[in-house]
Structures are given as C-alpha cells and as structure tokens.
Coordinates of N, CA, C and O in Angstrom, one line a residue:
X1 N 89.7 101.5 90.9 CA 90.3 100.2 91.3 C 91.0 99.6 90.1 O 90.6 99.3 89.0
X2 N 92.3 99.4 90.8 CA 93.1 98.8 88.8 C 93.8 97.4 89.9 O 94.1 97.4 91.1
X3 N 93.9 96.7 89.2 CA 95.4 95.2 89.5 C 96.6 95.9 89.3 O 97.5 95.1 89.5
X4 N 97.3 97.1 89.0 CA 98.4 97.6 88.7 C 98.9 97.3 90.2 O 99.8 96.5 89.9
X5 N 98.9 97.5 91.3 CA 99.4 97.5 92.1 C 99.9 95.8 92.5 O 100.7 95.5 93.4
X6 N 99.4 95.0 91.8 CA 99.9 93.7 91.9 C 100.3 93.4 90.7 O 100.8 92.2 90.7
X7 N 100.4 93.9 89.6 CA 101.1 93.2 88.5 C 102.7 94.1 88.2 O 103.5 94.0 87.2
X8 N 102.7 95.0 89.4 CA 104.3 95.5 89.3 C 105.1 95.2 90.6 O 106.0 95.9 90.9
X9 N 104.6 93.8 91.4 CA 105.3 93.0 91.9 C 105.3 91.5 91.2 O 104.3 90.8 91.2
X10 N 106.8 91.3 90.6 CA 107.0 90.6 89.9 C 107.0 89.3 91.0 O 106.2 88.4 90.9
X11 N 107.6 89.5 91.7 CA 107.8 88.0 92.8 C 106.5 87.4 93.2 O 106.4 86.2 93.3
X12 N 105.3 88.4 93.4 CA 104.3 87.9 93.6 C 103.7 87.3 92.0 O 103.0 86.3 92.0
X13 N 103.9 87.7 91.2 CA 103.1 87.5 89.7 C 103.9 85.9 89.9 O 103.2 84.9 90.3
X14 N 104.9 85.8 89.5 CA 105.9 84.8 89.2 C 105.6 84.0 90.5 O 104.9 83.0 90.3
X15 N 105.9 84.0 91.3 CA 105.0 82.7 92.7 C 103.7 82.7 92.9 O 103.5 81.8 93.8
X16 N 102.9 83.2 92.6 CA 101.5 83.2 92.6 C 100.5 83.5 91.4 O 99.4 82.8 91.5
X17 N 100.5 84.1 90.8 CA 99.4 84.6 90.0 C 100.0 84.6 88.6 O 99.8 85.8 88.2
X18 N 100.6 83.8 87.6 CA 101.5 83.6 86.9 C 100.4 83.3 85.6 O 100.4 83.7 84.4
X19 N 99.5 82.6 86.3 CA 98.0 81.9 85.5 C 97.0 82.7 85.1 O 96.1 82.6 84.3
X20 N 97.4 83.9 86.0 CA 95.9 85.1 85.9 C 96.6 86.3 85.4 O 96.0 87.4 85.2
X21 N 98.2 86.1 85.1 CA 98.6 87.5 84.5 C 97.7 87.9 83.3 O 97.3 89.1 83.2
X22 N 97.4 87.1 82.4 CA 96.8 88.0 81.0 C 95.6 88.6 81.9 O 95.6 89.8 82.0
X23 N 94.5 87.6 82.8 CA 93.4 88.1 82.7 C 93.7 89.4 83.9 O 92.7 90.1 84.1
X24 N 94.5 89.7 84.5 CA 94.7 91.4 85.3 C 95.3 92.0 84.3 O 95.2 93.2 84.6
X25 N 95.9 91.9 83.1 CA 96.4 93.0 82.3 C 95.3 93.0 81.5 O 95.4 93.8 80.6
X26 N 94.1 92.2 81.4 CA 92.8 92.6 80.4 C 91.4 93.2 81.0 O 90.3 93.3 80.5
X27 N 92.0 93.4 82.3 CA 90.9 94.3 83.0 C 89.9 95.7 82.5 O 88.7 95.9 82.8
X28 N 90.7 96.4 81.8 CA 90.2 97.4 80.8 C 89.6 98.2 82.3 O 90.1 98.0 83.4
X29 N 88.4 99.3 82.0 CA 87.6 100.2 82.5 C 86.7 100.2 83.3 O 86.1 101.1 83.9
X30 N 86.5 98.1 83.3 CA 85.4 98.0 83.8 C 85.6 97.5 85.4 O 86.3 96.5 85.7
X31 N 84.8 98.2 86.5 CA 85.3 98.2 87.7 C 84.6 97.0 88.9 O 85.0 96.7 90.0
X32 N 83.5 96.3 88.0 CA 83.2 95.2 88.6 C 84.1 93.6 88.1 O 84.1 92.5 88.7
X33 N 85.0 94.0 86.5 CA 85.7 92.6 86.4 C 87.1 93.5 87.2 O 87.0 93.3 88.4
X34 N 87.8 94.0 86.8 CA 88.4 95.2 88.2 C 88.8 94.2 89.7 O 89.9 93.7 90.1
X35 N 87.7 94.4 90.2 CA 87.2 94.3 91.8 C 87.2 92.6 91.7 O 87.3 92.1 92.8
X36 N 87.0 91.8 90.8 CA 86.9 90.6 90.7 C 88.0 89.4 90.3 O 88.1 88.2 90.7
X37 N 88.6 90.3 89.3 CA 90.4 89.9 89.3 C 91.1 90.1 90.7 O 91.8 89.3 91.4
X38 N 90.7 91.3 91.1 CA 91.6 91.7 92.2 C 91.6 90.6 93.6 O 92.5 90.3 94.3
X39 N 89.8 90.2 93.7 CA 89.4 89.4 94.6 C 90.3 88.3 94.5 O 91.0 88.0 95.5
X40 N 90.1 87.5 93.1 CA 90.8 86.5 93.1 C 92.0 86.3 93.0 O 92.4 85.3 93.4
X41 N 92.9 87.4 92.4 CA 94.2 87.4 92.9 C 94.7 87.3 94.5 O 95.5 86.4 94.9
X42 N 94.3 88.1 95.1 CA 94.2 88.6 97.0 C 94.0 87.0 97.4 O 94.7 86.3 98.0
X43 N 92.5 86.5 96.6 CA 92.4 85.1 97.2 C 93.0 83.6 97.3 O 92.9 82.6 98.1
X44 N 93.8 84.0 95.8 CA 94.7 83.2 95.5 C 96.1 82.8 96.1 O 96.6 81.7 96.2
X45 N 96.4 83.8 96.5 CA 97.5 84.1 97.4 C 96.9 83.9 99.0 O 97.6 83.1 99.5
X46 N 95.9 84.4 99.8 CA 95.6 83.8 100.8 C 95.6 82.3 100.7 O 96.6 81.7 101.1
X47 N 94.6 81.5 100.0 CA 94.6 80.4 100.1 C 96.4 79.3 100.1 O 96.7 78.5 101.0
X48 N 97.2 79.9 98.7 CA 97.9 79.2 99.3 C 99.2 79.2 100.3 O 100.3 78.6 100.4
X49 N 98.5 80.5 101.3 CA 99.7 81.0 102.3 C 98.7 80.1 103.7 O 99.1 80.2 104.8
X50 N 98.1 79.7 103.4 CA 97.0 78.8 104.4 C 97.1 77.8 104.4 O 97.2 77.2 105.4
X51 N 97.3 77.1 102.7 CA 97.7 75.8 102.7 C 98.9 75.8 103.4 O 99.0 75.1 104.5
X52 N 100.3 76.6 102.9 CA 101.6 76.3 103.8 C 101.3 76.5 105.1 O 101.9 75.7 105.8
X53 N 100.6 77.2 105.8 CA 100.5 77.4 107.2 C 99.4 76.9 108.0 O 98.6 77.7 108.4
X54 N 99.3 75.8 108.2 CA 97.9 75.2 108.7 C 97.5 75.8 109.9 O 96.5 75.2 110.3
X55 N 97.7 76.4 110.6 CA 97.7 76.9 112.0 C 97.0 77.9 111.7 O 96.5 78.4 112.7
X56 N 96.8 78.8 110.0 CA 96.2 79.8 110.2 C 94.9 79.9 110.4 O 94.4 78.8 110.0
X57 N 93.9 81.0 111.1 CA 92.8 80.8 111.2 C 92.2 81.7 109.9 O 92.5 82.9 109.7
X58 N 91.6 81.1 109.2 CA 90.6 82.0 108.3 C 89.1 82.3 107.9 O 88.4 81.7 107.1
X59 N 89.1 83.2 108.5 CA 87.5 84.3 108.4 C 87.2 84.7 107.3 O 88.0 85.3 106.5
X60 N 85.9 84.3 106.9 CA 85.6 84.9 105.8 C 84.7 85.8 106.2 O 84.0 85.6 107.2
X61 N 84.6 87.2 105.6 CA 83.8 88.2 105.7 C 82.5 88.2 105.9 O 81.8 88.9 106.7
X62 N 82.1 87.3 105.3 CA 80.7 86.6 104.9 C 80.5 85.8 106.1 O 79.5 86.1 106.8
X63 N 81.0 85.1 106.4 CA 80.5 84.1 107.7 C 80.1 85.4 109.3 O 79.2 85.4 110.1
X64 N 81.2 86.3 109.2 CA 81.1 86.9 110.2 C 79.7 88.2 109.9 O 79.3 89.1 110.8
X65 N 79.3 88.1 108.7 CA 78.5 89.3 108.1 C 76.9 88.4 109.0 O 76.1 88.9 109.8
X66 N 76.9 87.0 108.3 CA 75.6 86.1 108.2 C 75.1 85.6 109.6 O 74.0 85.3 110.1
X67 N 76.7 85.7 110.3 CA 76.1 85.3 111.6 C 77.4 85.5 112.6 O 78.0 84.6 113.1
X68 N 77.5 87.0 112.9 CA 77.9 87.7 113.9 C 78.6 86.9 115.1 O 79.8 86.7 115.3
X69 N 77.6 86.6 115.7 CA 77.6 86.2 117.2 C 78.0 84.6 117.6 O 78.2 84.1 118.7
X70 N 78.1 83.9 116.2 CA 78.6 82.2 116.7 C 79.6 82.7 115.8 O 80.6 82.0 116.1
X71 N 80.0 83.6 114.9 CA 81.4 83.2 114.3 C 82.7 84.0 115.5 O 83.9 83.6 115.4
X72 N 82.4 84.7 116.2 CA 82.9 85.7 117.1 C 83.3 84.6 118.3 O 84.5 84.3 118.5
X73 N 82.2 83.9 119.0 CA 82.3 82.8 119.4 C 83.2 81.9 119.4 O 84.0 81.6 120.3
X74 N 83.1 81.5 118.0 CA 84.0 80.7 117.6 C 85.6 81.0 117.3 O 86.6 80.2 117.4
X75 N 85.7 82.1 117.1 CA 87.4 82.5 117.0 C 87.8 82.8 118.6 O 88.9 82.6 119.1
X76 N 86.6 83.5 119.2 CA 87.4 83.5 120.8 C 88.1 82.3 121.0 O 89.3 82.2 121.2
X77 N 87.1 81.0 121.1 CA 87.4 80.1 121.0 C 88.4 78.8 120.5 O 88.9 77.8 120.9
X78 N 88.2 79.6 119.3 CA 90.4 79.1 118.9 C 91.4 79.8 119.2 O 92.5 79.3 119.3
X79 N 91.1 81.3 119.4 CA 92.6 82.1 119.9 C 92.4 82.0 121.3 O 93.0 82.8 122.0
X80 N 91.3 80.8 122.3 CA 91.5 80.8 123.2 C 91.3 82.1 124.1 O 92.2 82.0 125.0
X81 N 90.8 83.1 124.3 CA 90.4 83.9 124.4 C 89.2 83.5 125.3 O 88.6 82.4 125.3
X82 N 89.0 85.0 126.2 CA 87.9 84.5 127.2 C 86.7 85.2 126.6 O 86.8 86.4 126.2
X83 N 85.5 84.6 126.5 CA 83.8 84.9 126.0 C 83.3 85.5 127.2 O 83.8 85.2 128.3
X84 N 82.1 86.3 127.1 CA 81.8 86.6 128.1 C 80.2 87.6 127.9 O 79.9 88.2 126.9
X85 N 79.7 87.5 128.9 CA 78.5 88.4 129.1 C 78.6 89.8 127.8 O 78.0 90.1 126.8
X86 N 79.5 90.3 128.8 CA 79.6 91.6 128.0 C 80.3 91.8 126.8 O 80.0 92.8 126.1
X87 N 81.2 90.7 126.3 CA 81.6 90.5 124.9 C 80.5 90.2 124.1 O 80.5 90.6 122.9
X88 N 79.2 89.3 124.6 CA 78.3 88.7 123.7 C 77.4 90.3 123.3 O 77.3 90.8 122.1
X89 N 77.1 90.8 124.3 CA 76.4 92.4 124.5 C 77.0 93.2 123.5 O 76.2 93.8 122.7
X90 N 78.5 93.2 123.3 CA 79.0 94.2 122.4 C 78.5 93.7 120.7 O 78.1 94.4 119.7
X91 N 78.8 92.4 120.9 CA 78.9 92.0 119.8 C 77.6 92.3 118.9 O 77.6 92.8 117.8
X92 N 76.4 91.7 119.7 CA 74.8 92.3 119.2 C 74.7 93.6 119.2 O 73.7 94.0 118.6
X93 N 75.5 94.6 119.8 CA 75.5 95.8 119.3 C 75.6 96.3 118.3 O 75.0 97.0 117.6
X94 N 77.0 95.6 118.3 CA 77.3 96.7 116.9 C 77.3 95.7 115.4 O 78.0 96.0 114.4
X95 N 76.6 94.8 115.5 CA 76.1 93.9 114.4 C 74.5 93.3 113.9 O 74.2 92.9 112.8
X96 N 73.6 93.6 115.1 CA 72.5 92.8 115.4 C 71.2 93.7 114.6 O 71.4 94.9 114.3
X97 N 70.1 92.9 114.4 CA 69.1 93.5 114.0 C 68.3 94.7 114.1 O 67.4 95.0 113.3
X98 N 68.6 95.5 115.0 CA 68.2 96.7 115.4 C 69.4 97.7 115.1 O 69.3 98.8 115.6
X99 N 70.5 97.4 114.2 CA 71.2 99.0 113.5 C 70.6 99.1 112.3 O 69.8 98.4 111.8
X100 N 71.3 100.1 111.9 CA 70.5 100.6 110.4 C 71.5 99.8 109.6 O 72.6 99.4 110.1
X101 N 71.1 99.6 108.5 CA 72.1 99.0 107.0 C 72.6 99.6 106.7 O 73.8 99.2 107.0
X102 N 72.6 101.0 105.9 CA 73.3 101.7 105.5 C 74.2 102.8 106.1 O 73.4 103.5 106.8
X103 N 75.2 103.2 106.2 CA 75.8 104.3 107.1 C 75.0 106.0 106.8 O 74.7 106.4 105.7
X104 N 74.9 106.3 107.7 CA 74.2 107.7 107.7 C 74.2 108.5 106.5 O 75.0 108.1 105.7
X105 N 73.8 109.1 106.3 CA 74.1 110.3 104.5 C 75.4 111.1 104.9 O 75.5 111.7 106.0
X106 N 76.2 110.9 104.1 CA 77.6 111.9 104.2 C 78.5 111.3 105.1 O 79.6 111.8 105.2
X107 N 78.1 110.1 105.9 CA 79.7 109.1 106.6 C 80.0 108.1 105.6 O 79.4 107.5 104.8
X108 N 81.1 108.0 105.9 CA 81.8 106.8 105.0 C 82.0 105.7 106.1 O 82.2 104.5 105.8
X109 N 82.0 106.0 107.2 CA 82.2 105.0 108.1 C 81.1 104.7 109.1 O 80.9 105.7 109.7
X110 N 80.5 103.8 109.4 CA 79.3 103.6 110.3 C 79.7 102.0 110.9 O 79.9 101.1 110.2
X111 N 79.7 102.1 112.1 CA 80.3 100.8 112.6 C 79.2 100.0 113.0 O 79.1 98.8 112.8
X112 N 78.1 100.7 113.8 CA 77.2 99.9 113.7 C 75.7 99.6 112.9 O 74.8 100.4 112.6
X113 N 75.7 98.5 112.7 CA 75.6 98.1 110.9 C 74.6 96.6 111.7 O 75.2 96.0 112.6
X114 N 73.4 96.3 111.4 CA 72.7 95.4 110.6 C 73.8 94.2 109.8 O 73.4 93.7 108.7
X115 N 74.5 93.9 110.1 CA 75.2 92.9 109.5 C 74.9 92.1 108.2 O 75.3 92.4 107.1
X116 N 74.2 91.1 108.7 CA 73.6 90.4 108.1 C 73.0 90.7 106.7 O 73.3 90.0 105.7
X117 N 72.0 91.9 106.8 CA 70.9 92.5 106.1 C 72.5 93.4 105.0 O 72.7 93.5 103.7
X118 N 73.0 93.8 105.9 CA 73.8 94.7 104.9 C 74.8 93.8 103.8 O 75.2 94.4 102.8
X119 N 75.2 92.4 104.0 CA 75.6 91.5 103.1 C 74.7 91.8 102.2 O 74.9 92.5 101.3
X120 N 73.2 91.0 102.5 CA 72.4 90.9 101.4 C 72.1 92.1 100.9 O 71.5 92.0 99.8
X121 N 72.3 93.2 101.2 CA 72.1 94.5 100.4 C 73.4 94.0 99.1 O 73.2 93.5 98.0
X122 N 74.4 94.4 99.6 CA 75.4 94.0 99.2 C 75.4 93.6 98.1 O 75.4 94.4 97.2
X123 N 75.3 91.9 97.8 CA 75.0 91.4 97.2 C 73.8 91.5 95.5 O 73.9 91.2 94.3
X124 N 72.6 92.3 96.6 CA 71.6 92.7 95.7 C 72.0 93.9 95.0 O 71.0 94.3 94.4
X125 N 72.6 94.4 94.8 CA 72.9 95.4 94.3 C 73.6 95.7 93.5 O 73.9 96.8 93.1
X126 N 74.2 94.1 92.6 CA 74.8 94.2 91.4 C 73.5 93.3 90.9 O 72.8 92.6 91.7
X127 N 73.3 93.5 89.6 CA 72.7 92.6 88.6 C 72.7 91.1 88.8 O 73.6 90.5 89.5
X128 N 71.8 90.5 88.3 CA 72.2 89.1 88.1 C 73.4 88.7 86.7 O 74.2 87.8 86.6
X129 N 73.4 89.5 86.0 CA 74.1 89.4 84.6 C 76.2 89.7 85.4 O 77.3 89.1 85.2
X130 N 75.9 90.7 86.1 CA 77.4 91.0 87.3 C 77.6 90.2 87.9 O 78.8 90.2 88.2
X131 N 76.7 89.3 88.4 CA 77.7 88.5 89.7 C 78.1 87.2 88.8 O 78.9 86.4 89.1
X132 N 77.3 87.1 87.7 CA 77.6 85.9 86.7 C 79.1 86.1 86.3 O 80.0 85.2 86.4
X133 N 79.2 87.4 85.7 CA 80.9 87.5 85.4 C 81.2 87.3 86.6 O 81.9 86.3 86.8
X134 N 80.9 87.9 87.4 CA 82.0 87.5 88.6 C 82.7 86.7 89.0 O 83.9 86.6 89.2
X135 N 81.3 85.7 89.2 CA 81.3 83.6 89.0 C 82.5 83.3 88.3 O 83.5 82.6 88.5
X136 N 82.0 83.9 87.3 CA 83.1 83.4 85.3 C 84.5 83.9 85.9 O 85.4 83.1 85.7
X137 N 84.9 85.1 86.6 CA 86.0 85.4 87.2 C 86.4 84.4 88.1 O 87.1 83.4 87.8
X138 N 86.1 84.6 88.8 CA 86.3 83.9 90.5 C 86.5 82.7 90.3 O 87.4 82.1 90.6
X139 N 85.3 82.3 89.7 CA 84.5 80.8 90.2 C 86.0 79.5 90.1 O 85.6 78.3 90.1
X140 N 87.0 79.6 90.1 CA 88.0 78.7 89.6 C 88.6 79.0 91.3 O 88.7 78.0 92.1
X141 N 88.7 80.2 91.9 CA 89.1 80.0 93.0 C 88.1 80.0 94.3 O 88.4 79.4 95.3
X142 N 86.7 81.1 94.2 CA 86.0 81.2 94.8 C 85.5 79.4 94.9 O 84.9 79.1 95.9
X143 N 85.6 79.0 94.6 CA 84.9 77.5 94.6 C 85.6 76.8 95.9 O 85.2 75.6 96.2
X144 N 86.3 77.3 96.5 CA 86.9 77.1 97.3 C 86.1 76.9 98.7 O 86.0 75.9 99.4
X145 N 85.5 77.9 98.7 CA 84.7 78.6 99.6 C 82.9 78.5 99.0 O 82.1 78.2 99.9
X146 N 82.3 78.8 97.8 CA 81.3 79.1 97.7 C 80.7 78.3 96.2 O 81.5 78.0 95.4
X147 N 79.3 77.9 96.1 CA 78.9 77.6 95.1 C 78.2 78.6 94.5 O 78.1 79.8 94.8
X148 N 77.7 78.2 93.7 CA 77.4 79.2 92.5 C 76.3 79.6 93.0 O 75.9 80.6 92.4
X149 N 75.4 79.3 94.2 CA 74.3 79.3 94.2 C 74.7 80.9 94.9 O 74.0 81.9 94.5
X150 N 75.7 81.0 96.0 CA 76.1 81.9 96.5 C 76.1 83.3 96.1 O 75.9 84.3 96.6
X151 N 76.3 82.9 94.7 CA 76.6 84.5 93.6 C 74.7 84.6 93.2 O 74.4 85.5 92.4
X152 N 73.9 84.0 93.6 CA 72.2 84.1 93.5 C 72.4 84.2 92.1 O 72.5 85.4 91.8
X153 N 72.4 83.5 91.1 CA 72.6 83.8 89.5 C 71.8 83.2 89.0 O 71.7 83.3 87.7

C-alpha cells in the first residue's frame, strides 16, 4: 500500500490534500503510517465533498460494523426504501452474533461475518503504540468523526 496513486493526481493534491503533501511523500516502508495517510487523505476529500453536497448520506464503516441492524434501518429509511420482515432476517444473517469472525482458512472473502466482534478484532490487532501513530496521523481529520478514546490508546 503506497499514496503514489494519489500524489500523481495533481488536481486532487492541489484542491485537496495540498497540507498533507509532505506527510504522503514521507510515508517510507512503513505500512501502518501507509494505510493512515492514505485514510486521511480518502477522508479528507470525502468530508469536503459532503460539506459541498449536503444531501449526501454518509456511512461510516464502523457504525454499520457496531450495529448492523439500526444502521441498515436507518438508511432504508432515508433512501426511503421499504424495511421489512425479511430484510430485517437477512440482515441478522449475514452480520449477527452467530457467524464466525474470521473468514475460513484459505478465503479471502467470507460475507457472513460476526460484525461487530470482527471490528473489535480489528481494532485489537494493532498495538497500542500503532493506533497512537495513527491518532498522531488522522487525529486532525479523524476528529471529525471519533475521539481518541476510539483509537483505545
């Protein structure tokens, strides 16, 4: 995982990310500050394509990870969309407390997933000393969305 793919669009550098060019060309080897520039770039540019567009709806990964079934709910419910018996059914399927966390040995893809539990895997699975850089990365735009307490540090 490199930022190269966003630091050789100039239009985006130069309308958005103008402020974080040094820190994506000083990414070096390491794949958790990597993954963390890259976040906050991606997020930097969401946020302010949301501010111009107030109409948009935005999900965070995390809300729909922690709690499935009222965030699913809830976007039916702004795209107006009809809820239902069997939409609620699917949804505890393939999110709810009786799938496994991890995907099988040897898939890369497993759709039905423990949700919730698999965030906090997630999560636990970098250091406390990792999600601190991360914070130290992010934390200027992640603040948006999350406190520090979020990164468990």
């Amino acid at each position: 995982m490199t930022p190269e793919p966003l630091l050789v669009q100039r239009e985006l550098i130069e309308d958005y990310l103008a402020a974080d060019e040094s820190g994506l060309r000083s990414v070096g080897n390491d794949p958790i500050v990597a993954a963390a520039w890259i976040w906050r770039s991606l997020n930097t540019v969401l946020l302010a394509q949301a501010r111009q567009n107030p109409g948009w709806i935005v999900v965070r990964h995390e809300d729909l990870s922690n709690a499935p079934l009222e965030q699913f709910q809830r976007l039916y419910s702004q795209l107006d969309l009809p809820w239902s018996n069997r939409v609620e059914r699917r949804v505890r399927r393939w999110t709810g407390a009786g799938n496994k966390v991890e995907a099988d040995k040897g898939r890369v893809q497993q759709f039905r997933r423990d949700s919730k539990q698999l965030h906090a895997l997630r999560i636990a699975m970098l250091e406390p000393e990792d999600r601190r850089r991360v914070f130290e990365i992010t934390g200027r735009v992640a603040d948006t969305w999350y406190d520090e307490s979020s990164f468990q540090i």
